[in-house]
């Protein structure tokens, strides 16, 4: 089966600019997650969608980050305006309806560098 | 806050077993324990998960302590391709997103 697709793979922007990342999950996976992975650390959950509804966005910096999952399939994560500390890899993952009991499939991520 | 701790790095020899420890002392009774591994420039890859009982699959075994405050990932016969960063994680907090540790960098010597 096809994996989780993410684009772009790399992005370099200046601080205060905006940026968007795209994710296409595995077909049929109802749950989609965005994680932020800073160099040398484990991934940190930003937001979880179940179909097109938000389940958990408690760790999403809502003053600058937004995400949507229209039609319950693809998702986009946006940062506006970006800060230097947003430099990280942004990972998308998907799972069946209860990922905790089945495991998660991650994409290769988008590496963001803010200069 | 939930906290997961792992050693920064471990080294083992090829074809020998590897035991990777993880402490998750604040885990609650319904939180699943997961392990993932990550190669450079790739996303994490699922290895194994469990709740209370020990688990085996084609990649590894997971031993969960009786009080669930720690777990051990066991690679029965390490190969050079097993060199990666291994992350311990657990679900919880009302949703099933994962809280990851900082990972253990596993080095395999030929």
Short mmCIF file of C-alpha atoms in Angstrom, two decimals:
data_model
loop_
_atom_site.label_atom_id
_atom_site.label_comp_id
_atom_site.label_asym_id
_atom_site.label_seq_id
_atom_site.Cartn_x
_atom_site.Cartn_y
_atom_site.Cartn_z
CA UNK A 1 0.00 0.00 0.00
CA UNK A 2 1.10 3.57 -0.60
CA UNK A 3 2.55 5.33 2.42
CA UNK A 4 1.83 8.74 3.92
CA UNK A 5 2.79 11.40 1.37
CA UNK A 6 4.11 14.80 2.43
CA UNK A 7 5.25 17.82 0.48
CA UNK A 8 7.42 19.72 0.13
CA UNK A 9 10.41 17.76 1.49
CA UNK A 10 12.38 20.90 2.28
CA UNK A 11 11.47 24.55 2.77
CA UNK A 12 13.58 27.57 3.66
CA UNK A 13 11.83 30.83 4.58
CA UNK A 14 12.64 34.05 6.35
CA UNK A 15 11.18 34.80 9.75
CA UNK A 16 7.77 36.44 9.67
CA UNK A 17 6.93 34.76 6.35
CA UNK A 18 4.19 32.17 6.05
CA UNK A 19 4.49 28.54 4.99
CA UNK A 20 2.18 25.59 4.38
CA UNK A 21 2.74 21.85 4.45
CA UNK A 22 0.59 19.20 2.81
CA UNK A 23 -0.16 15.62 3.85
CA UNK A 24 -2.01 12.79 2.12
CA UNK A 25 -2.61 9.89 4.54
CA UNK A 26 -2.94 6.21 3.79
CA UNK A 27 -6.23 5.51 2.05
CA UNK A 28 -8.96 4.67 4.53
CA UNK A 29 -7.11 5.95 7.59
CA UNK A 30 -9.57 8.02 9.57
CA UNK A 31 -7.10 9.55 12.00
CA UNK A 32 -4.39 12.02 11.00
CA UNK A 33 -1.71 13.61 13.18
CA UNK A 34 0.80 16.40 12.76
CA UNK A 35 4.00 16.25 14.82
CA UNK A 36 6.88 18.69 15.17
CA UNK A 37 10.37 17.20 15.58
CA UNK A 38 13.14 19.58 16.62
CA UNK A 39 16.67 18.37 15.92
CA UNK A 40 17.82 15.87 18.54
CA UNK A 41 14.39 15.40 20.10
CA UNK A 42 11.47 13.06 19.75
CA UNK A 43 8.38 14.11 17.80
CA UNK A 44 5.88 16.32 19.63
CA UNK A 45 2.18 16.09 18.82
CA UNK A 46 0.67 19.29 17.44
CA UNK A 47 -2.82 18.24 16.38
CA UNK A 48 -4.96 15.15 15.84
CA UNK A 49 -7.88 14.85 13.43
CA UNK A 50 -10.55 12.16 13.38
CA UNK A 51 -12.00 12.30 9.86
CA UNK A 52 -12.37 16.09 9.39
CA UNK A 53 -12.86 16.99 13.05
CA UNK A 54 -10.19 18.06 15.55
CA UNK A 55 -9.73 15.63 18.46
CA UNK A 56 -6.76 17.24 20.19
CA UNK A 57 -5.02 20.54 19.46
CA UNK A 58 -3.90 21.33 23.00
CA UNK A 59 -0.22 21.63 21.99
CA UNK A 60 -0.78 23.65 18.81
CA UNK A 61 0.45 27.27 19.11
CA UNK A 62 -2.78 28.67 17.81
CA UNK A 63 -1.55 32.24 17.55
CA UNK A 64 0.60 31.23 14.57
CA UNK A 65 -0.21 27.64 13.62
CA UNK A 66 -3.38 26.42 11.94
CA UNK A 67 -4.39 23.12 10.38
CA UNK A 68 -7.32 21.78 8.47
CA UNK A 69 -8.47 18.49 7.04
CA UNK A 70 -11.19 19.19 4.54
CA UNK A 71 -13.29 16.20 3.40
CA UNK A 72 -11.51 14.00 5.93
CA UNK A 73 -8.61 13.06 3.64
CA UNK A 74 -5.73 15.46 2.88
CA UNK A 75 -4.53 17.93 5.46
CA UNK A 76 -2.55 21.16 5.47
CA UNK A 77 -0.58 22.71 8.31
CA UNK A 78 0.18 26.42 8.12
CA UNK A 79 2.53 28.68 10.05
CA UNK A 80 1.98 32.45 9.90
CA UNK A 81 4.17 34.25 10.79
CA UNK A 82 7.13 31.90 11.22
CA UNK A 83 9.70 32.31 13.99
CA UNK A 84 13.28 31.04 14.16
CA UNK A 85 12.26 28.44 16.74
CA UNK A 86 9.83 26.89 14.25
CA UNK A 87 12.79 25.34 12.44
CA UNK A 88 12.06 21.62 12.65
CA UNK A 89 10.83 18.61 10.73
CA UNK A 90 7.05 18.48 10.46
CA UNK A 91 5.79 14.93 10.36
CA UNK A 92 2.37 13.71 9.32
CA UNK A 93 1.09 10.34 10.52
CA UNK A 94 -2.09 8.40 9.98
CA UNK A 95 -3.81 5.44 11.59
CA UNK A 96 -7.02 3.51 11.68
CA UNK A 97 -9.70 4.87 13.95
CA UNK A 98 -7.87 4.00 17.15
CA UNK A 99 -4.21 4.42 16.39
CA UNK A 100 -3.04 3.75 19.92
CA UNK A 101 -4.07 0.12 19.55
CA UNK A 102 -2.84 -0.35 15.98
CA UNK A 103 0.24 1.73 15.42
CA UNK A 104 0.86 4.76 13.28
CA UNK A 105 2.38 5.24 9.83
CA UNK A 106 4.54 8.32 9.43
CA UNK A 107 5.49 10.23 6.33
CA UNK A 108 9.07 11.30 5.64
CA UNK A 109 8.36 14.82 6.84
CA UNK A 110 8.99 18.37 5.69
CA UNK A 111 12.20 19.96 6.94
CA UNK A 112 11.58 23.65 7.63
CA UNK A 113 14.43 26.10 8.10
CA UNK A 114 13.54 29.61 9.23
CA UNK A 115 16.33 32.16 8.72
CA UNK B 1 3.21 16.19 32.49
CA UNK B 2 3.82 12.69 31.18
CA UNK B 3 7.51 11.93 30.86
CA UNK B 4 9.38 9.18 29.02
CA UNK B 5 13.11 8.69 29.59
CA UNK B 6 15.60 6.67 27.57
CA UNK B 7 19.41 6.40 27.49
CA UNK B 8 20.95 8.70 24.91
CA UNK B 9 22.91 5.95 23.18
CA UNK B 10 23.73 2.26 23.31
CA UNK B 11 26.21 0.11 21.47
CA UNK B 12 25.99 -3.56 20.59
CA UNK B 13 27.66 -6.11 18.37
CA UNK B 14 26.16 -7.58 15.24
CA UNK B 15 24.24 -10.85 15.72
CA UNK B 16 23.89 -10.29 19.47
CA UNK B 17 20.66 -9.45 21.34
CA UNK B 18 19.95 -5.82 22.22
CA UNK B 19 17.82 -4.65 25.15
CA UNK B 20 16.66 -1.03 24.92
CA UNK B 21 15.13 0.30 28.16
CA UNK B 22 12.50 2.99 28.67
CA UNK B 23 11.01 4.50 31.82
CA UNK B 24 7.47 5.89 31.67
CA UNK B 25 6.73 6.35 35.35
CA UNK B 26 3.67 8.62 34.83
CA UNK B 27 1.86 6.30 32.43
CA UNK B 28 -1.79 5.61 33.24
CA UNK B 29 -3.59 2.29 33.11
CA UNK B 30 -5.10 2.73 29.66
CA UNK B 31 -2.05 4.16 27.87
CA UNK B 32 -0.46 2.00 25.19
CA UNK B 33 3.32 1.71 25.00
CA UNK B 34 4.81 2.09 21.53
CA UNK B 35 8.28 1.80 20.02
CA UNK B 36 9.39 3.38 16.76
CA UNK B 37 12.74 3.66 15.05
CA UNK B 38 14.02 6.40 12.81
CA UNK B 39 16.76 6.56 10.19
CA UNK B 40 18.26 9.89 9.06
CA UNK B 41 15.96 11.93 6.81
CA UNK B 42 13.08 9.48 7.29
CA UNK B 43 9.97 9.46 9.40
CA UNK B 44 9.64 7.13 12.40
CA UNK B 45 8.89 3.51 11.55
CA UNK B 46 6.56 1.44 13.72
CA UNK B 47 8.28 -1.40 15.57
CA UNK B 48 5.90 -2.76 18.19
CA UNK B 49 3.31 -1.76 20.80
CA UNK B 50 1.53 -3.23 23.79
CA UNK B 51 -0.66 -2.51 26.80
CA UNK B 52 0.07 -4.93 29.63
CA UNK B 53 1.31 -8.25 28.29
CA UNK B 54 4.62 -8.91 26.58
CA UNK B 55 4.39 -8.79 22.79
CA UNK B 56 6.31 -10.41 19.95
CA UNK B 57 6.36 -9.67 16.24
CA UNK B 58 8.70 -10.31 13.34
CA UNK B 59 10.82 -7.28 14.18
CA UNK B 60 11.19 -7.38 17.95
CA UNK B 61 9.79 -8.25 21.36
CA UNK B 62 8.37 -5.88 23.94
CA UNK B 63 8.68 -6.67 27.63
CA UNK B 64 6.43 -4.56 29.87
CA UNK B 65 7.08 -4.37 33.60
CA UNK B 66 4.29 -5.55 35.87
CA UNK B 67 3.72 -2.02 37.22
CA UNK B 68 3.95 -0.68 33.61
CA UNK B 69 6.37 2.04 34.66
CA UNK B 70 9.06 0.69 32.38
CA UNK B 71 9.44 -1.39 29.25
CA UNK B 72 12.23 -2.98 27.24
CA UNK B 73 12.48 -3.38 23.49
CA UNK B 74 14.37 -6.54 22.59
CA UNK B 75 16.04 -7.07 19.23
CA UNK B 76 16.91 -10.74 19.30
CA UNK B 77 19.76 -10.70 16.81
CA UNK B 78 20.96 -7.26 15.79
CA UNK B 79 22.08 -6.55 12.25
CA UNK B 80 23.80 -3.48 10.84
CA UNK B 81 20.44 -2.40 9.42
CA UNK B 82 19.09 -2.10 12.97
CA UNK B 83 21.31 0.92 13.61
CA UNK B 84 18.86 3.80 14.16
CA UNK B 85 17.34 6.06 16.80
CA UNK B 86 14.75 4.10 18.79
CA UNK B 87 11.89 6.00 20.39
CA UNK B 88 9.71 4.86 23.22
CA UNK B 89 6.29 6.54 23.32
CA UNK B 90 2.91 6.20 24.96
CA UNK B 91 -0.62 7.27 24.22
CA UNK B 92 -2.85 8.97 26.72
CA UNK B 93 -4.41 12.19 27.90
CA UNK B 94 -7.83 11.43 26.50
CA UNK B 95 -6.73 11.21 22.88
CA UNK B 96 -4.46 8.66 21.27
CA UNK B 97 -1.65 10.87 20.00
CA UNK B 98 1.77 9.75 21.23
CA UNK B 99 4.15 11.31 23.74
CA UNK B 100 7.69 10.43 22.67
CA UNK B 101 10.92 10.15 24.61
CA UNK B 102 14.13 11.70 23.32
CA UNK B 103 15.25 8.43 21.78
CA UNK B 104 18.20 6.07 22.06
CA UNK B 105 20.82 6.12 19.33
CA UNK B 106 21.66 2.43 18.74
CA UNK B 107 25.08 1.73 17.28
CA UNK B 108 25.78 -1.73 15.90
CA UNK B 109 29.39 -2.83 15.58
CA UNK B 110 30.25 -5.43 12.90
#
